[in-house]
Coordinates of C-alpha atoms and ligand atoms in Angstrom, one line a residue:
M1 CA 0.1 0.1 0.0
G2 CA 3.1 2.2 -0.1
A3 CA 3.6 5.1 2.2
L4 CA 1.3 6.2 5.0
D5 CA -0.4 9.4 3.8
T6 CA -2.5 11.6 6.1
T7 CA -5.9 9.8 5.5
F8 CA -4.7 6.8 7.4
I9 CA -3.5 8.7 10.5
Q10 CA -5.6 8.1 13.6
E11 CA -6.3 11.0 16.1
A12 CA -3.9 10.6 19.1
E13 CA -6.5 9.3 21.4
H14 CA -7.2 6.3 19.0
R15 CA -3.7 5.4 18.1
P16 CA -2.8 1.8 19.1
N17 CA -0.9 0.8 22.0
L18 CA 1.5 -1.6 20.5
K19 CA 2.4 -3.4 23.7
M20 CA -0.7 -5.0 24.4
V21 CA -2.4 -6.8 27.4
E22 CA -3.1 -10.5 26.6
A23 CA -6.8 -11.2 26.9
E24 CA -7.1 -13.1 30.3
G25 CA -10.4 -14.7 30.2
V26 CA -12.0 -14.5 26.8
P27 CA -13.0 -18.1 26.8
S28 CA -12.3 -20.8 24.2
I29 CA -15.6 -23.0 24.2
D30 CA -15.4 -26.6 23.0
L31 CA -18.6 -27.1 20.7
S32 CA -18.2 -31.0 20.4
D33 CA -21.2 -33.1 21.6
S34 CA -20.0 -34.4 24.9
P35 CA -22.1 -36.8 27.1
A36 CA -20.4 -34.9 30.1
R37 CA -22.4 -31.9 29.3
T38 CA -25.9 -31.0 28.1
R39 CA -26.8 -28.5 25.4
E40 CA -28.2 -26.1 28.0
E41 CA -24.9 -26.3 29.9
L42 CA -23.0 -25.4 26.7
A43 CA -25.5 -22.6 26.1
S44 CA -25.0 -21.2 29.4
E45 CA -21.2 -21.1 29.0
I46 CA -21.8 -19.1 25.8
G47 CA -24.3 -16.9 27.5
D48 CA -21.9 -16.0 30.2
A49 CA -19.1 -15.0 27.5
C50 CA -21.7 -13.0 25.7
K51 CA -22.6 -11.0 28.7
K52 CA -19.1 -10.5 30.0
W53 CA -17.1 -9.9 26.8
G54 CA -19.3 -10.1 23.7
F55 CA -16.5 -12.2 22.3
F56 CA -15.3 -15.8 22.7
Q57 CA -13.4 -18.3 20.6
V58 CA -14.8 -21.8 19.5
I59 CA -13.1 -25.1 18.9
N60 CA -14.4 -28.3 17.4
H61 CA -16.8 -26.1 15.5
G62 CA -17.4 -28.5 12.7
V63 CA -16.1 -26.3 9.8
P64 CA -13.7 -28.8 7.8
L65 CA -10.1 -27.7 8.5
G66 CA -9.0 -28.6 5.0
L67 CA -11.6 -26.3 3.5
R68 CA -10.8 -23.6 5.8
K69 CA -7.0 -24.0 4.9
R70 CA -7.9 -23.8 1.0
I71 CA -9.8 -20.7 1.6
E72 CA -6.8 -19.0 3.4
E73 CA -4.5 -20.1 0.6
L74 CA -6.9 -18.6 -2.1
A75 CA -7.2 -15.3 -0.2
K76 CA -3.5 -15.0 -0.2
E77 CA -3.4 -15.8 -4.0
F78 CA -6.1 -13.4 -4.7
F79 CA -4.4 -10.4 -3.0
D80 CA -0.8 -11.3 -4.2
Q81 CA -2.0 -10.4 -7.8
P82 CA -1.3 -7.0 -9.3
L83 CA -3.5 -4.3 -8.3
E84 CA -4.8 -4.1 -11.9
E85 CA -6.0 -7.6 -11.7
K86 CA -7.8 -7.0 -8.4
T87 CA -9.5 -3.8 -9.6
K88 CA -11.3 -5.8 -12.3
V89 CA -13.7 -6.7 -9.4
K90 CA -13.6 -3.4 -7.8
R91 CA -16.4 -2.4 -5.7
D92 CA -18.4 0.7 -6.6
E93 CA -21.8 2.4 -5.7
V94 CA -23.6 -0.1 -8.1
H95 CA -21.6 -3.3 -6.9
P96 CA -20.9 -3.0 -3.2
M97 CA -19.3 -6.5 -3.2
G98 CA -15.9 -7.1 -4.7
F99 CA -12.3 -5.8 -4.1
H100 CA -11.7 -2.5 -2.2
D101 CA -8.6 -0.8 -0.8
S102 CA -9.9 2.4 0.6
E103 CA -12.3 1.6 3.3
H104 CA -12.8 4.1 6.0
T105 CA -13.8 3.3 9.6
K106 CA -15.1 6.3 11.6
N107 CA -13.8 8.5 8.7
V108 CA -10.2 7.5 8.8
R109 CA -8.8 5.2 6.2
D110 CA -7.9 1.5 7.1
W111 CA -4.7 0.0 6.3
K112 CA -6.0 -2.9 4.5
E113 CA -7.6 -4.4 1.3
V114 CA -10.8 -6.5 1.1
F115 CA -12.8 -8.7 -1.0
D116 CA -16.4 -9.1 -0.2
F117 CA -19.2 -11.4 -1.4
F118 CA -22.9 -11.9 -0.2
L119 CA -24.1 -15.3 0.8
Q120 CA -27.3 -14.8 -1.3
D121 CA -26.9 -13.7 -4.8
P122 CA -28.8 -11.4 -5.5
T123 CA -29.2 -9.8 -1.9
L124 CA -32.1 -7.4 -1.5
I125 CA -31.6 -4.0 0.4
P126 CA -33.6 -0.8 0.5
A127 CA -32.6 1.6 -2.4
L128 CA -32.9 4.8 -0.2
S129 CA -32.6 7.0 -3.2
H130 CA -34.6 9.7 -1.4
P131 CA -35.9 9.8 2.1
E132 CA -39.4 8.3 1.3
D133 CA -38.2 5.7 -1.1
K134 CA -39.6 2.3 -0.3
S135 CA -38.1 0.4 -3.3
L136 CA -35.4 -2.5 -3.2
R137 CA -32.1 -2.7 -4.9
K138 CA -30.9 -6.1 -6.1
L139 CA -27.2 -6.4 -5.2
T140 CA -25.1 -9.1 -7.0
N141 CA -21.6 -10.6 -6.4
Q142 CA -18.6 -9.9 -8.6
W143 CA -16.1 -12.7 -9.1
P144 CA -12.5 -12.8 -10.4
Q145 CA -11.3 -15.1 -13.1
N146 CA -8.3 -15.8 -11.0
P147 CA -7.3 -17.7 -8.8
P148 CA -9.0 -20.7 -10.5
Q149 CA -11.7 -22.3 -8.3
F150 CA -12.1 -19.1 -6.2
R151 CA -15.9 -18.7 -6.6
E152 CA -16.7 -22.5 -6.0
T153 CA -14.4 -22.6 -3.1
C154 CA -15.8 -19.4 -1.5
E155 CA -19.5 -20.7 -2.0
E156 CA -18.5 -23.9 -0.5
Y157 CA -16.8 -22.4 2.6
A158 CA -19.7 -19.8 3.0
K159 CA -22.1 -22.7 3.5
E160 CA -20.0 -24.3 6.1
V161 CA -19.5 -21.0 8.2
E162 CA -23.3 -20.3 7.8
K163 CA -24.0 -23.7 9.5
L164 CA -21.7 -22.7 12.4
A165 CA -23.4 -19.3 12.6
F166 CA -26.8 -20.8 12.9
K167 CA -25.5 -23.4 15.6
L168 CA -24.3 -20.5 17.6
L169 CA -27.5 -18.5 17.0
E170 CA -29.4 -21.4 18.5
L171 CA -27.2 -21.8 21.5
I172 CA -27.5 -18.1 22.1
S173 CA -31.3 -18.3 22.0
L174 CA -31.3 -21.2 24.4
S175 CA -28.9 -19.2 26.8
L176 CA -31.6 -16.7 27.0
G177 CA -34.2 -19.1 27.9
L178 CA -36.0 -18.9 24.6
P179 CA -36.7 -21.7 22.1
A180 CA -33.6 -22.6 19.9
D181 CA -35.1 -21.2 16.7
K182 CA -36.4 -18.0 18.0
F183 CA -34.0 -16.0 15.9
N184 CA -33.9 -18.2 12.7
G185 CA -36.7 -16.6 10.9
Y186 CA -34.9 -13.2 10.9
F187 CA -32.4 -14.7 8.6
K188 CA -34.7 -15.5 5.6
E189 CA -33.4 -13.3 2.8
Q190 CA -30.3 -12.6 5.0
T191 CA -27.9 -9.8 4.0
S192 CA -25.0 -11.7 5.4
F193 CA -21.5 -11.5 3.7
L194 CA -18.1 -12.9 3.8
R195 CA -15.0 -10.8 3.8
F196 CA -11.3 -11.4 3.0
N197 CA -9.1 -9.0 4.9
H198 CA -5.5 -8.4 3.9
Y199 CA -3.4 -6.1 6.2
P200 CA 0.0 -5.5 4.5
P201 CA 3.0 -4.6 6.6
C202 CA 2.8 -0.9 7.6
P203 CA 5.8 1.6 7.6
Q204 CA 4.3 3.4 10.8
P205 CA 1.9 1.1 12.6
E206 CA 1.9 3.5 15.7
L207 CA 0.0 5.9 13.6
A208 CA -2.6 3.9 11.7
L209 CA -5.0 0.9 12.2
G210 CA -5.8 -2.1 10.1
V211 CA -9.5 -1.5 10.9
G212 CA -10.5 1.4 13.1
R213 CA -12.4 0.8 16.2
H214 CA -15.9 -0.3 15.5
K215 CA -18.8 -2.6 16.4
D216 CA -20.0 -5.1 14.0
G217 CA -23.5 -4.7 12.7
G218 CA -25.6 -7.9 12.7
A219 CA -26.2 -10.8 14.9
L220 CA -22.6 -12.2 15.1
T221 CA -19.5 -12.5 13.4
V222 CA -17.4 -15.8 12.7
L223 CA -13.8 -14.7 12.2
S224 CA -10.9 -16.9 11.1
Q225 CA -7.7 -15.1 11.9
D226 CA -4.2 -16.5 11.1
S227 CA -1.4 -16.8 13.5
V228 CA 0.0 -13.1 13.3
G229 CA -2.3 -11.4 15.8
G230 CA -3.5 -7.8 15.9
L231 CA -7.2 -8.1 16.8
Q232 CA -8.0 -6.1 20.0
I233 CA -11.3 -5.6 21.9
Q234 CA -12.4 -3.2 24.5
R235 CA -13.3 -5.0 27.6
R236 CA -16.7 -4.4 28.8
S237 CA -15.8 -4.1 32.5
D238 CA -13.4 -1.2 32.3
G239 CA -12.9 -0.1 28.6
E240 CA -9.3 -1.4 28.4
W241 CA -8.1 -2.6 25.1
I242 CA -6.9 -6.1 25.0
S243 CA -5.6 -8.6 22.5
I244 CA -7.4 -11.7 21.2
R245 CA -4.6 -14.2 21.0
P246 CA -4.7 -16.5 17.8
V247 CA -5.7 -20.0 18.8
P248 CA -4.9 -22.6 16.0
D249 CA -8.1 -23.7 14.1
A250 CA -10.4 -21.9 16.5
Y251 CA -12.9 -19.3 15.2
V252 CA -13.3 -16.0 17.0
I253 CA -17.0 -15.2 17.7
N254 CA -18.3 -11.7 18.5
L255 CA -21.8 -10.3 18.8
G256 CA -23.0 -7.5 16.7
N257 CA -25.3 -4.5 17.2
A258 CA -28.4 -6.4 16.4
M259 CA -27.9 -9.0 19.1
Q260 CA -27.2 -6.2 21.6
V261 CA -30.5 -4.5 20.9
W262 CA -32.4 -7.9 20.7
T263 CA -31.0 -8.7 24.3
N264 CA -31.6 -5.0 25.5
D265 CA -27.9 -4.7 26.4
L266 CA -28.0 -8.1 28.3
Y267 CA -25.3 -9.3 25.8
W268 CA -22.5 -7.1 24.5
S269 CA -21.3 -6.0 21.1
A270 CA -17.8 -4.9 21.9
E271 CA -15.8 -2.4 20.2
H272 CA -12.9 -3.9 18.5
R273 CA -9.9 -2.7 16.1
V274 CA -7.0 -4.4 14.3
V275 CA -3.4 -3.2 14.9
V276 CA -0.9 -3.6 12.2
N277 CA 2.8 -4.1 12.3
S278 CA 6.0 -3.3 10.2
E279 CA 7.0 -6.8 9.5
K280 CA 4.4 -9.2 8.8
E281 CA 1.2 -9.3 6.5
R282 CA -1.8 -10.6 8.3
F283 CA -5.1 -12.2 6.8
S284 CA -8.5 -12.7 8.3
V285 CA -11.7 -14.0 7.1
P286 CA -14.8 -12.7 8.9
F287 CA -18.4 -13.9 8.2
F288 CA -20.9 -11.2 9.1
F289 CA -24.3 -12.9 10.0
F290 CA -26.9 -10.2 9.1
P291 CA -30.7 -10.4 9.2
G292 CA -32.9 -9.9 6.2
H293 CA -33.6 -6.4 5.1
H294 CA -37.4 -6.5 6.3
V295 CA -36.5 -7.3 9.9
S296 CA -37.4 -4.9 12.5
V297 CA -34.7 -4.8 15.2
K298 CA -35.9 -4.0 18.8
P299 CA -35.4 -5.4 22.2
L300 CA -37.4 -8.7 22.6
D301 CA -40.6 -8.7 24.4
E302 CA -39.7 -11.8 26.2
I303 CA -36.6 -9.9 27.8
T304 CA -38.1 -6.5 28.5
N305 CA -40.6 -5.7 31.2
E306 CA -41.6 -3.0 33.6
E307 CA -38.2 -3.3 35.6
N308 CA -36.2 -3.6 32.3
P309 CA -37.8 -1.3 29.7
P310 CA -36.7 -1.3 26.2
K311 CA -33.4 0.7 25.9
Y312 CA -33.7 1.2 22.0
K313 CA -36.3 2.2 19.7
E314 CA -37.3 -0.1 16.8
F315 CA -35.4 0.2 13.5
N316 CA -35.4 -1.5 10.2
W317 CA -32.4 -3.7 9.5
G318 CA -32.3 -2.9 5.8
V319 CA -32.2 0.8 6.2
F320 CA -29.6 0.6 8.9
F321 CA -27.5 -1.7 6.6
A322 CA -27.9 0.4 3.6
M323 CA -27.0 3.8 5.6
R324 CA -23.9 2.0 7.1
N325 CA -22.6 1.0 3.9
R326 CA -23.0 4.3 2.1
S327 CA -20.0 5.8 4.1
D328 CA -17.6 3.0 2.9
Y329 CA -16.6 4.8 -0.1
K330 CA -15.5 8.1 0.8
K331 CA -14.8 10.1 3.9
Q332 CA -18.1 11.7 5.0
E333 CA -18.8 15.0 6.9
V334 CA -21.2 13.4 9.1
E335 CA -20.9 10.6 11.7
N336 CA -21.9 7.3 10.5
I337 CA -25.1 5.7 11.8
Q338 CA -24.6 3.6 14.9
I339 CA -27.0 2.0 17.3
E340 CA -26.5 4.6 19.9
H341 CA -28.7 6.8 17.8
F342 CA -31.5 4.5 18.5
K343 CA -31.1 4.6 22.4
V344 CA -34.1 5.7 24.3
S345 CA -33.0 8.7 26.3
E346 CA -33.2 8.1 30.0
Ligands
LIG401 C1 -13.8 -6.6 10.7 C2 -12.9 -6.8 11.7 C3 -11.0 -8.1 12.6 C4 -9.8 -8.8 12.2 O1 -13.4 -6.8 9.6 O2 -14.8 -6.1 11.0 O3 -13.2 -6.5 13.0 O4 -9.1 -9.4 13.1 N1 -11.9 -7.7 11.5 O5 -9.4 -8.7 11.0
LIG402 NI1 -15.3 -6.1 13.0

């Protein structure tokens, strides 16, 4: 990515602290069926992590390791190509999926390049061409010619992580004392997408971030990270930034905005960011598990009551999604839409 121009430079208060506290306590949870533990016990372990951290790792998750390895190799092969090859599938206002190397988080440019594709092709979202516009847009994926087998492998992998995402969604639902399938209906016509992140070595890692601090939007994220490290999360208890240590073959799971709203802040969507370094490139592959455009997101009736009144106003997922994604293309003058904007004032 060459030199670090000013668009990458974080405000002093958001610059990374490169000597990081290792995350004591973000649990690694074993998802394998074990006669020693009931499904409810597993769910309650997950529920505790969702409350305390909003982050955990999972092992024995069922995603075939060989397939994951192939995906990681393909990601590297894709990004290793010359820029002119990658820009053949460049994202733009018409095609929001594909390759992109100038994403901004909170209006500062990220030190990374990405490739995105939707799980459902096409995916429907609100067009929002003017404030009263109720029409929908059909978004389609863009696929590169190279590396060979890229599309087939991506689609095969996406199905496997989606299975894991549903498994976790059901366990989270059980952990709340709700039927396992309580949330499943929200994912008909899902707007989920899969992303490849490539963080090249950065000449001044103390000034920039691979991804600036943010919360993920949807229900949950299933992230594969390589062994380099750099992911940091803000601890719910005291706001301290701590590192998520790479655990071989594990997935990092974190909750998004929608889950925090559904649970009325019982479960947490933690702010996180990616620190880069001057020596090693890093790859990660998040799967963002997002509801359908029609879903109305609000604290669940089963969770709220007189003592625990709803902390958020209802909002439409599709509009939230479409508005958030608008800011990806250029630095905007106004703050991007956040769930805090739907908080009921106290
Ligand atoms: C993201 C993200 C973390 C990572 O892409 O939203 O938080 O480790 N990525 O790459
Ligand atoms: Ni994220």
